[in-house]
DNA sequence: CGCCAATCCTACCAACGAGGTCGGAGATGA
DNA sequence: TCATCTCCGACCTCGTTGGTAGGATTGGCG
């Protein structure tokens, strides 16, 4: 399992915020989002706190308050979102995360018996692949994707897969 | 955390088997591998059972028995290994795995309120990126990589990263 | 002003999976 | 026969995660 459902909820929350893309307009209450996406409200509160700490959303307190994006959806890449939620995208727990940007590699089987850690190469490649894909995807893309009818999902994903295969 | 330490141990086990690449030669006992890599023997037994079930290793029972690769290291790609160990590389628990090959997408937020599941596009992209990187890496590469001195690790990884960035 | 609707914040909990162990039952060469 | 090795299932323990409870603030609005 690459990501936790916390990330899923967070991304879905961001998409919902991006759907009513009001640059500096009215805020959307968490209650509305929770109802629209059928997610537990109390849990969303904790998730959105992470997004706010990362500067991805802004909040307005009090009655008729809520949250709005601090940037336009096209300017938000998913690596920002996922990093804010998961803290780090480490392939393995032996990749110690400094949480001050990119996770630093600090594998425990280094220079033991005279040969390098065999798995580090593989994990680094995979991590690179994940981060690449996350950085390539903007929130605007997901918003646009979710606006299509579910019937169009199959073909859209087919195109995606083809793009991936001969990439 | 993308992979579990079970995958780490399994890959390291495979590398150790690939290091003495005897095509049909003598088998290596788990005890020797556990000692060489400082891994718990009892746990390795359970891991290697998965590799055997997937047809990646062959076993010889009894005294002087052990395990050997059923193919040459160059013919073994890491997606085989990881799939055998982890069962599936699902980005999210809403991706139900059929375990009969590629995990089938069966997301729970399909066709609810008239719009497609927003996160599916992202998770599929990430999963594609991971599988791509896994399939590109052969066991022979890891064996060769682990033969270098640890001092050479830094530069080797630097080259890797550069390959990744302008890829 | 007083209510209500929101964000905020902390502590707490239950379930699950993952890492790991134990003990034994077959196989097999020396 | 005996040491050694694979095999197999039950069992345990710990950390993480998803989720809740309950409140303290903040601020619009009648
Ligand atoms: S110890 Fe896991 S990557 Fe080196
Ligand atoms: S429900 Fe998670 S991808 Fe659709």
Short mmCIF file of C-alpha atoms (C1' of nucleotides) and ligand atoms in Angstrom, two decimals:
data_model
loop_
_atom_site.label_atom_id
_atom_site.label_comp_id
_atom_site.label_asym_id
_atom_site.label_seq_id
_atom_site.Cartn_x
_atom_site.Cartn_y
_atom_site.Cartn_z
CA UNK A 1 0.00 0.00 0.00
CA UNK A 2 1.77 3.09 -1.23
CA UNK A 3 -0.47 5.74 0.25
CA UNK A 4 -2.77 5.84 3.23
CA UNK A 5 -6.42 6.73 3.06
CA UNK A 6 -5.46 9.98 4.73
CA UNK A 7 -3.86 10.92 1.44
CA UNK A 8 -6.92 9.81 -0.46
CA UNK A 9 -9.18 11.92 1.71
CA UNK A 10 -6.85 14.87 1.47
CA UNK A 11 -6.64 14.75 -2.29
CA UNK A 12 -10.38 14.40 -2.56
CA UNK A 13 -10.76 17.38 -0.25
CA UNK A 14 -8.45 19.44 -2.41
CA UNK A 15 -10.33 18.48 -5.54
CA UNK A 16 -13.58 19.51 -3.94
CA UNK A 17 -12.05 22.86 -3.01
CA UNK A 18 -10.68 23.25 -6.50
CA UNK A 19 -14.05 22.52 -8.02
CA UNK A 20 -15.43 25.89 -6.90
CA UNK A 21 -12.27 27.69 -7.96
CA UNK A 22 -12.95 31.07 -6.48
CA UNK A 23 -9.55 32.76 -6.29
CA UNK A 24 -10.32 34.98 -3.32
CA UNK A 25 -14.02 34.30 -3.13
CA UNK A 26 -16.20 32.65 -0.57
CA UNK A 27 -14.90 29.82 1.53
CA UNK A 28 -16.33 26.31 1.58
CA UNK A 29 -17.18 24.73 4.88
CA UNK A 30 -15.82 21.33 5.75
CA UNK A 31 -19.32 20.16 6.46
CA UNK A 32 -20.30 20.70 2.85
CA UNK A 33 -17.26 18.79 1.65
CA UNK A 34 -17.83 15.95 4.05
CA UNK A 35 -21.40 15.67 2.86
CA UNK A 36 -20.47 15.83 -0.82
CA UNK A 37 -17.80 13.17 -0.57
CA UNK A 38 -19.34 11.10 2.22
CA UNK A 39 -16.30 11.41 4.44
CA UNK A 40 -16.15 11.59 8.25
CA UNK A 41 -16.19 15.25 9.21
CA UNK A 42 -14.13 14.94 12.38
CA UNK A 43 -11.35 13.18 10.53
CA UNK A 44 -11.34 15.76 7.76
CA UNK A 45 -10.71 18.46 10.32
CA UNK A 46 -7.44 16.83 11.23
CA UNK A 47 -6.47 16.33 7.61
CA UNK A 48 -7.16 19.87 6.53
CA UNK A 49 -5.01 21.10 9.40
CA UNK A 50 -2.02 19.52 7.67
CA UNK A 51 -2.92 21.18 4.39
CA UNK A 52 -3.21 24.51 6.14
CA UNK A 53 0.13 24.10 7.88
CA UNK A 54 1.70 23.42 4.49
CA UNK A 55 0.19 26.64 3.15
CA UNK A 56 -1.97 24.94 0.56
CA UNK A 57 -5.28 26.19 1.92
CA UNK A 58 -6.44 29.26 3.80
CA UNK A 59 -9.17 29.36 6.39
CA UNK A 60 -11.79 31.76 7.64
CA UNK A 61 -13.13 31.19 11.11
CA UNK A 62 -16.49 31.94 12.53
CA UNK A 63 -19.91 31.68 10.97
CA UNK A 64 -20.00 31.29 7.19
CA UNK A 65 -16.32 30.51 7.33
CA UNK A 66 -14.49 27.67 5.69
CA UNK A 67 -11.50 26.86 3.53
CA UNK A 68 -10.25 27.94 0.13
CA UNK A 69 -7.18 27.23 -1.95
CA UNK A 70 -4.31 29.64 -1.51
CA UNK A 71 -3.21 29.12 -5.12
CA UNK A 72 -5.04 28.31 -8.32
CA UNK A 73 -5.49 24.58 -9.01
CA UNK A 74 -3.11 24.72 -11.96
CA UNK A 75 -0.32 25.91 -9.68
CA UNK A 76 -0.73 23.08 -7.17
CA UNK A 77 1.14 19.89 -7.91
CA UNK A 78 0.26 16.70 -6.14
CA UNK A 79 3.67 16.19 -4.62
CA UNK A 80 2.98 19.22 -2.47
CA UNK A 81 -0.29 17.72 -1.33
CA UNK A 82 0.99 14.22 -0.69
CA UNK A 83 4.10 15.46 1.04
CA UNK A 84 2.00 17.65 3.31
CA UNK A 85 -0.20 14.71 4.24
CA UNK A 86 2.18 11.78 4.41
CA UNK A 87 5.18 13.72 5.59
CA UNK A 88 7.45 11.83 3.24
CA UNK A 89 7.29 9.33 0.41
CA UNK A 90 9.84 6.85 1.64
CA UNK A 91 10.00 3.50 -0.09
CA UNK A 92 11.19 1.80 3.05
CA UNK A 93 11.56 2.52 6.74
CA UNK A 94 15.32 2.33 6.42
CA UNK A 95 15.06 5.57 4.45
CA UNK A 96 15.17 7.96 7.34
CA UNK A 97 13.26 11.12 6.65
CA UNK A 98 14.61 14.45 7.75
CA UNK A 99 11.25 16.05 6.95
CA UNK A 100 13.13 19.13 5.81
CA UNK A 101 12.52 18.59 2.15
CA UNK A 102 13.60 15.45 0.36
CA UNK A 103 14.02 12.41 2.54
CA UNK A 104 17.64 11.65 3.13
CA UNK A 105 18.95 8.19 2.45
CA UNK A 106 20.42 6.60 5.53
CA UNK A 107 20.28 2.89 5.02
CA UNK A 108 21.33 0.62 7.79
CA UNK A 109 23.22 -1.95 5.74
CA UNK A 110 25.83 0.46 4.53
CA UNK A 111 29.46 -0.63 4.46
CA UNK A 112 28.88 -3.75 6.47
CA UNK A 113 30.67 -6.55 4.72
CA UNK A 114 32.47 -4.51 2.10
CA UNK A 115 29.65 -4.30 -0.42
CA UNK A 116 27.00 -1.66 -0.81
CA UNK A 117 23.38 -2.12 0.19
CA UNK A 118 21.81 -3.96 -2.71
CA UNK A 119 18.30 -2.64 -2.36
CA UNK A 120 19.11 1.03 -2.19
CA UNK A 121 19.41 1.33 -5.94
CA UNK A 122 15.99 -0.20 -6.46
CA UNK A 123 14.20 1.83 -3.83
CA UNK A 124 15.72 5.05 -5.09
CA UNK A 125 14.56 4.34 -8.59
CA UNK A 126 11.05 3.61 -7.42
CA UNK A 127 10.92 6.68 -5.23
CA UNK A 128 12.11 8.76 -8.14
CA UNK A 129 9.37 7.34 -10.30
CA UNK A 130 6.71 8.12 -7.73
CA UNK A 131 7.86 11.67 -7.13
CA UNK A 132 8.09 12.26 -10.84
CA UNK A 133 4.51 11.20 -11.40
CA UNK A 134 3.28 13.22 -8.44
CA UNK A 135 5.05 16.37 -9.61
CA UNK A 136 3.66 15.95 -13.12
CA UNK A 137 0.07 15.96 -11.93
CA UNK A 138 -1.65 19.21 -11.04
CA UNK A 139 -4.79 19.68 -9.04
CA UNK A 140 -6.42 21.26 -12.09
CA UNK A 141 -6.00 17.99 -13.97
CA UNK A 142 -7.76 16.02 -11.27
CA UNK A 143 -10.58 18.55 -11.09
CA UNK A 144 -11.06 18.38 -14.81
CA UNK A 145 -10.88 14.59 -14.75
CA UNK A 146 -13.50 14.34 -12.04
CA UNK A 147 -15.88 16.53 -13.99
CA UNK A 148 -16.26 13.98 -16.74
CA UNK A 149 -19.06 11.52 -16.54
CA UNK A 150 -18.14 8.18 -14.99
CA UNK A 151 -18.97 6.59 -18.33
CA UNK A 152 -16.01 8.43 -19.85
CA UNK A 153 -13.68 7.12 -17.17
CA UNK A 154 -12.78 3.90 -18.93
CA UNK A 155 -11.54 5.47 -22.13
CA UNK A 156 -9.77 8.27 -20.30
CA UNK A 157 -7.86 5.78 -18.21
CA UNK A 158 -7.11 3.74 -21.28
CA UNK A 159 -5.42 6.73 -22.84
CA UNK A 160 -3.53 7.29 -19.62
CA UNK A 161 -2.27 3.73 -19.60
CA UNK A 162 -1.16 4.02 -23.22
CA UNK A 163 0.72 7.18 -22.41
CA UNK A 164 2.44 5.35 -19.63
CA UNK A 165 3.39 2.33 -21.65
CA UNK A 166 5.07 4.01 -24.59
CA UNK A 167 6.57 6.71 -22.43
CA UNK B 1 5.90 3.59 3.14
CA UNK B 2 5.74 2.03 -0.27
CA UNK B 3 7.20 -1.37 0.50
CA UNK B 4 7.39 -3.47 3.62
CA UNK B 5 10.60 -4.78 5.06
CA UNK B 6 9.47 -8.16 3.84
CA UNK B 7 10.21 -6.89 0.34
CA UNK B 8 13.55 -5.55 1.47
CA UNK B 9 14.53 -8.87 2.97
CA UNK B 10 13.28 -10.74 -0.07
CA UNK B 11 15.21 -8.61 -2.51
CA UNK B 12 18.32 -8.88 -0.40
CA UNK B 13 17.85 -12.63 -0.30
CA UNK B 14 17.57 -12.77 -4.08
CA UNK B 15 20.69 -10.67 -4.48
CA UNK B 16 22.58 -13.01 -2.20
CA UNK B 17 21.41 -15.96 -4.26
CA UNK B 18 22.35 -14.18 -7.45
CA UNK B 19 25.79 -13.41 -6.12
CA UNK B 20 26.86 -17.05 -6.45
CA UNK B 21 25.19 -17.38 -9.83
CA UNK B 22 25.46 -21.08 -10.34
CA UNK B 23 22.86 -21.89 -12.98
CA UNK B 24 22.22 -25.45 -11.89
CA UNK B 25 25.00 -25.73 -9.35
CA UNK B 26 25.04 -26.17 -5.62
CA UNK B 27 22.31 -24.68 -3.50
CA UNK B 28 22.84 -22.07 -0.79
CA UNK B 29 21.36 -22.68 2.63
CA UNK B 30 19.18 -20.07 4.22
CA UNK B 31 21.40 -20.14 7.25
CA UNK B 32 24.34 -18.89 5.23
CA UNK B 33 22.26 -16.07 3.77
CA UNK B 34 20.86 -15.09 7.14
CA UNK B 35 24.36 -14.93 8.53
CA UNK B 36 25.71 -12.96 5.59
CA UNK B 37 22.95 -10.36 5.68
CA UNK B 38 22.27 -10.42 9.42
CA UNK B 39 18.63 -11.25 8.98
CA UNK B 40 16.38 -13.39 11.20
CA UNK B 41 16.50 -16.93 9.86
CA UNK B 42 12.99 -17.95 10.89
CA UNK B 43 11.51 -14.98 9.12
CA UNK B 44 13.51 -15.63 5.97
CA UNK B 45 12.02 -19.10 5.78
CA UNK B 46 8.58 -17.61 5.40
CA UNK B 47 9.76 -15.10 2.84
CA UNK B 48 11.55 -17.59 0.65
CA UNK B 49 8.41 -19.71 0.61
CA UNK B 50 6.70 -16.93 -1.32
CA UNK B 51 9.57 -16.73 -3.79
CA UNK B 52 9.38 -20.46 -4.29
CA UNK B 53 5.63 -20.41 -4.84
CA UNK B 54 6.17 -17.77 -7.51
CA UNK B 55 8.70 -20.01 -9.22
CA UNK B 56 11.62 -17.65 -8.77
CA UNK B 57 13.74 -20.04 -6.72
CA UNK B 58 14.13 -23.79 -6.52
CA UNK B 59 14.86 -25.76 -3.39
CA UNK B 60 16.67 -28.91 -2.38
CA UNK B 61 15.68 -30.47 0.90
CA UNK B 62 17.76 -32.42 3.28
CA UNK B 63 21.36 -32.09 4.30
CA UNK B 64 23.49 -29.83 2.13
CA UNK B 65 20.29 -28.57 0.58
CA UNK B 66 19.26 -25.01 0.04
CA UNK B 67 17.94 -22.64 -2.57
CA UNK B 68 19.07 -21.51 -5.99
CA UNK B 69 17.64 -19.22 -8.64
CA UNK B 70 15.50 -20.90 -11.28
CA UNK B 71 16.58 -18.34 -13.90
CA UNK B 72 19.72 -16.32 -14.47
CA UNK B 73 19.84 -12.96 -12.67
CA UNK B 74 19.60 -11.06 -15.94
CA UNK B 75 16.27 -12.71 -16.68
CA UNK B 76 14.70 -11.80 -13.37
CA UNK B 77 13.04 -8.40 -13.17
CA UNK B 78 12.19 -6.89 -9.85
CA UNK B 79 8.49 -6.61 -10.53
CA UNK B 80 8.36 -10.40 -10.39
CA UNK B 81 10.09 -10.38 -7.03
CA UNK B 82 8.08 -7.59 -5.48
CA UNK B 83 4.80 -8.95 -6.78
CA UNK B 84 5.60 -12.35 -5.34
CA UNK B 85 6.35 -10.84 -1.95
CA UNK B 86 3.81 -8.06 -1.60
CA UNK B 87 1.06 -9.74 -3.55
CA UNK B 88 0.22 -6.52 -5.30
CA UNK B 89 1.50 -2.98 -5.65
CA UNK B 90 -1.71 -1.16 -4.92
CA UNK B 91 -1.48 2.57 -4.29
CA UNK B 92 -4.53 2.48 -2.06
CA UNK B 93 -6.74 -0.03 -0.30
CA UNK B 94 -9.64 0.94 -2.52
CA UNK B 95 -7.74 -0.71 -5.35
CA UNK B 96 -8.99 -4.23 -4.87
CA UNK B 97 -6.45 -6.77 -5.92
CA UNK B 98 -7.49 -9.84 -7.84
CA UNK B 99 -4.04 -11.34 -7.25
CA UNK B 100 -4.33 -12.96 -10.67
CA UNK B 101 -1.90 -10.64 -12.38
CA UNK B 102 -2.39 -6.91 -12.46
CA UNK B 103 -4.51 -5.49 -9.69
CA UNK B 104 -7.92 -4.56 -10.92
CA UNK B 105 -9.26 -1.11 -10.23
CA UNK B 106 -12.45 -1.19 -8.24
CA UNK B 107 -12.77 2.10 -6.51
CA UNK B 108 -15.58 2.71 -4.12
CA UNK B 109 -16.43 6.26 -5.14
CA UNK B 110 -17.41 5.37 -8.67
CA UNK B 111 -20.49 6.97 -10.19
CA UNK B 112 -21.78 8.35 -6.93
CA UNK B 113 -22.75 11.93 -7.56
CA UNK B 114 -22.34 11.98 -11.30
CA UNK B 115 -18.61 12.66 -11.39
CA UNK B 116 -15.75 10.18 -11.54
CA UNK B 117 -13.50 9.39 -8.63
CA UNK B 118 -10.94 12.18 -8.62
CA UNK B 119 -8.07 10.30 -7.11
CA UNK B 120 -8.13 7.31 -9.43
CA UNK B 121 -6.20 9.15 -12.12
CA UNK B 122 -3.45 10.07 -9.71
CA UNK B 123 -3.09 6.66 -8.13
CA UNK B 124 -3.02 4.96 -11.50
CA UNK B 125 -0.27 7.23 -12.69
CA UNK B 126 1.79 6.57 -9.60
CA UNK B 127 1.24 2.84 -9.79
CA UNK B 128 2.29 2.91 -13.43
CA UNK B 129 5.45 4.75 -12.50
CA UNK B 130 6.32 2.23 -9.83
CA UNK B 131 5.70 -0.80 -12.00
CA UNK B 132 7.69 0.76 -14.78
CA UNK B 133 10.71 1.26 -12.57
CA UNK B 134 10.41 -2.22 -11.11
CA UNK B 135 10.21 -3.84 -14.52
CA UNK B 136 13.23 -1.89 -15.74
CA UNK B 137 15.46 -3.22 -13.00
CA UNK B 138 16.92 -6.71 -13.23
CA UNK B 139 18.41 -8.74 -10.46
CA UNK B 140 21.73 -8.74 -12.31
CA UNK B 141 21.86 -4.96 -11.98
CA UNK B 142 21.42 -5.11 -8.23
CA UNK B 143 24.04 -7.82 -7.89
CA UNK B 144 26.50 -5.78 -9.89
CA UNK B 145 25.63 -2.67 -7.90
CA UNK B 146 26.17 -4.39 -4.59
CA UNK B 147 29.58 -5.63 -5.67
CA UNK B 148 30.97 -2.13 -5.82
CA UNK B 149 32.66 -0.69 -2.81
CA UNK B 150 30.45 1.41 -0.57
CA UNK B 151 32.69 4.36 -1.35
CA UNK B 152 31.50 4.20 -4.94
CA UNK B 153 27.88 4.28 -3.86
CA UNK B 154 27.53 8.03 -3.73
CA UNK B 155 28.65 8.69 -7.28
CA UNK B 156 26.70 5.74 -8.63
CA UNK B 157 23.53 7.02 -7.04
CA UNK B 158 24.27 10.49 -8.29
CA UNK B 159 24.33 9.19 -11.81
CA UNK B 160 21.10 7.36 -11.14
CA UNK B 161 19.43 10.52 -9.94
CA UNK B 162 20.61 12.41 -12.98
CA UNK B 163 19.25 9.71 -15.21
CA UNK B 164 15.96 10.05 -13.45
CA UNK B 165 15.77 13.80 -13.62
CA UNK B 166 16.35 14.29 -17.30
CA UNK B 167 14.42 11.20 -18.24
"C1'" DC C 1 -25.89 41.20 23.06
"C1'" DG C 2 -26.65 36.32 22.36
"C1'" DC C 3 -27.03 32.51 19.36
"C1'" DC C 4 -25.23 29.62 15.99
"C1'" DA C 5 -22.01 28.02 12.75
"C1'" DA C 6 -17.80 27.41 11.78
"C1'" DT C 7 -12.61 26.54 12.63
"C1'" DC C 8 -9.34 24.84 15.91
"C1'" DC C 9 -7.06 21.61 19.21
"C1'" DT C 10 -5.91 17.75 22.25
"C1'" DA C 11 -6.45 13.50 24.09
"C1'" DC C 12 -8.20 9.05 23.58
"C1'" DC C 13 -9.50 4.57 21.53
"C1'" DA C 14 -9.96 0.12 18.79
"C1'" DA C 15 -8.58 -2.68 14.95
"C1'" DC C 16 -5.42 -4.17 11.92
"C1'" DG C 17 -1.29 -5.55 9.85
"C1'" DA C 18 3.50 -6.36 9.99
"C1'" DG C 19 7.60 -8.18 11.97
"C1'" DG C 20 9.07 -11.95 14.37
"C1'" DT C 21 9.16 -16.51 17.19
"C1'" DC C 22 8.29 -21.40 18.31
"C1'" DG C 23 7.91 -26.04 17.68
"C1'" DG C 24 7.47 -29.57 15.03
"C1'" DA C 25 7.17 -32.56 10.79
"C1'" DG C 26 9.33 -34.31 6.43
"C1'" DA C 27 13.61 -35.16 3.39
"C1'" DT C 28 18.33 -36.59 2.61
"C1'" DG C 29 23.24 -37.02 2.45
"C1'" DA C 30 27.17 -38.70 5.40
"C1'" DT D 1 21.27 -42.89 12.94
"C1'" DC D 2 22.26 -38.44 13.00
"C1'" DA D 3 23.02 -33.85 11.65
"C1'" DT D 4 21.13 -30.57 8.59
"C1'" DC D 5 18.18 -28.50 5.94
"C1'" DT D 6 13.50 -27.30 3.99
"C1'" DC D 7 8.72 -26.92 5.11
"C1'" DC D 8 4.43 -25.51 7.64
"C1'" DG D 9 1.09 -23.63 10.76
"C1'" DA D 10 -0.02 -21.46 15.09
"C1'" DC D 11 1.05 -17.84 17.95
"C1'" DC D 12 2.57 -13.34 19.86
"C1'" DT D 13 3.56 -8.21 20.17
"C1'" DC D 14 4.01 -3.79 18.86
"C1'" DG D 15 3.29 0.57 16.04
"C1'" DT D 16 0.44 2.81 13.03
"C1'" DT D 17 -3.93 4.39 11.36
"C1'" DG D 18 -8.42 5.50 10.89
"C1'" DG D 19 -11.76 7.47 13.66
"C1'" DT D 20 -14.20 9.68 17.86
"C1'" DA D 21 -15.19 12.86 21.98
"C1'" DG D 22 -15.29 16.95 23.73
"C1'" DG D 23 -14.26 21.05 24.10
"C1'" DA D 24 -12.22 26.07 23.32
"C1'" DT D 25 -12.18 29.85 20.12
"C1'" DT D 26 -13.91 33.00 16.48
"C1'" DG D 27 -17.08 35.77 14.16
"C1'" DG D 28 -21.40 36.84 11.34
"C1'" DC D 29 -26.22 38.10 12.03
"C1'" DG D 30 -30.67 39.06 13.83
S1 LIG E 1 19.10 -0.77 4.40
FE1 LIG E 1 17.26 -0.56 3.22
S2 LIG E 1 18.09 0.56 1.55
FE2 LIG E 1 19.99 0.09 2.57
S1 LIG E 2 -12.13 5.26 -4.25
FE1 LIG E 2 -9.95 5.40 -4.09
S2 LIG E 2 -9.49 5.54 -6.21
FE2 LIG E 2 -11.66 5.68 -6.38
#
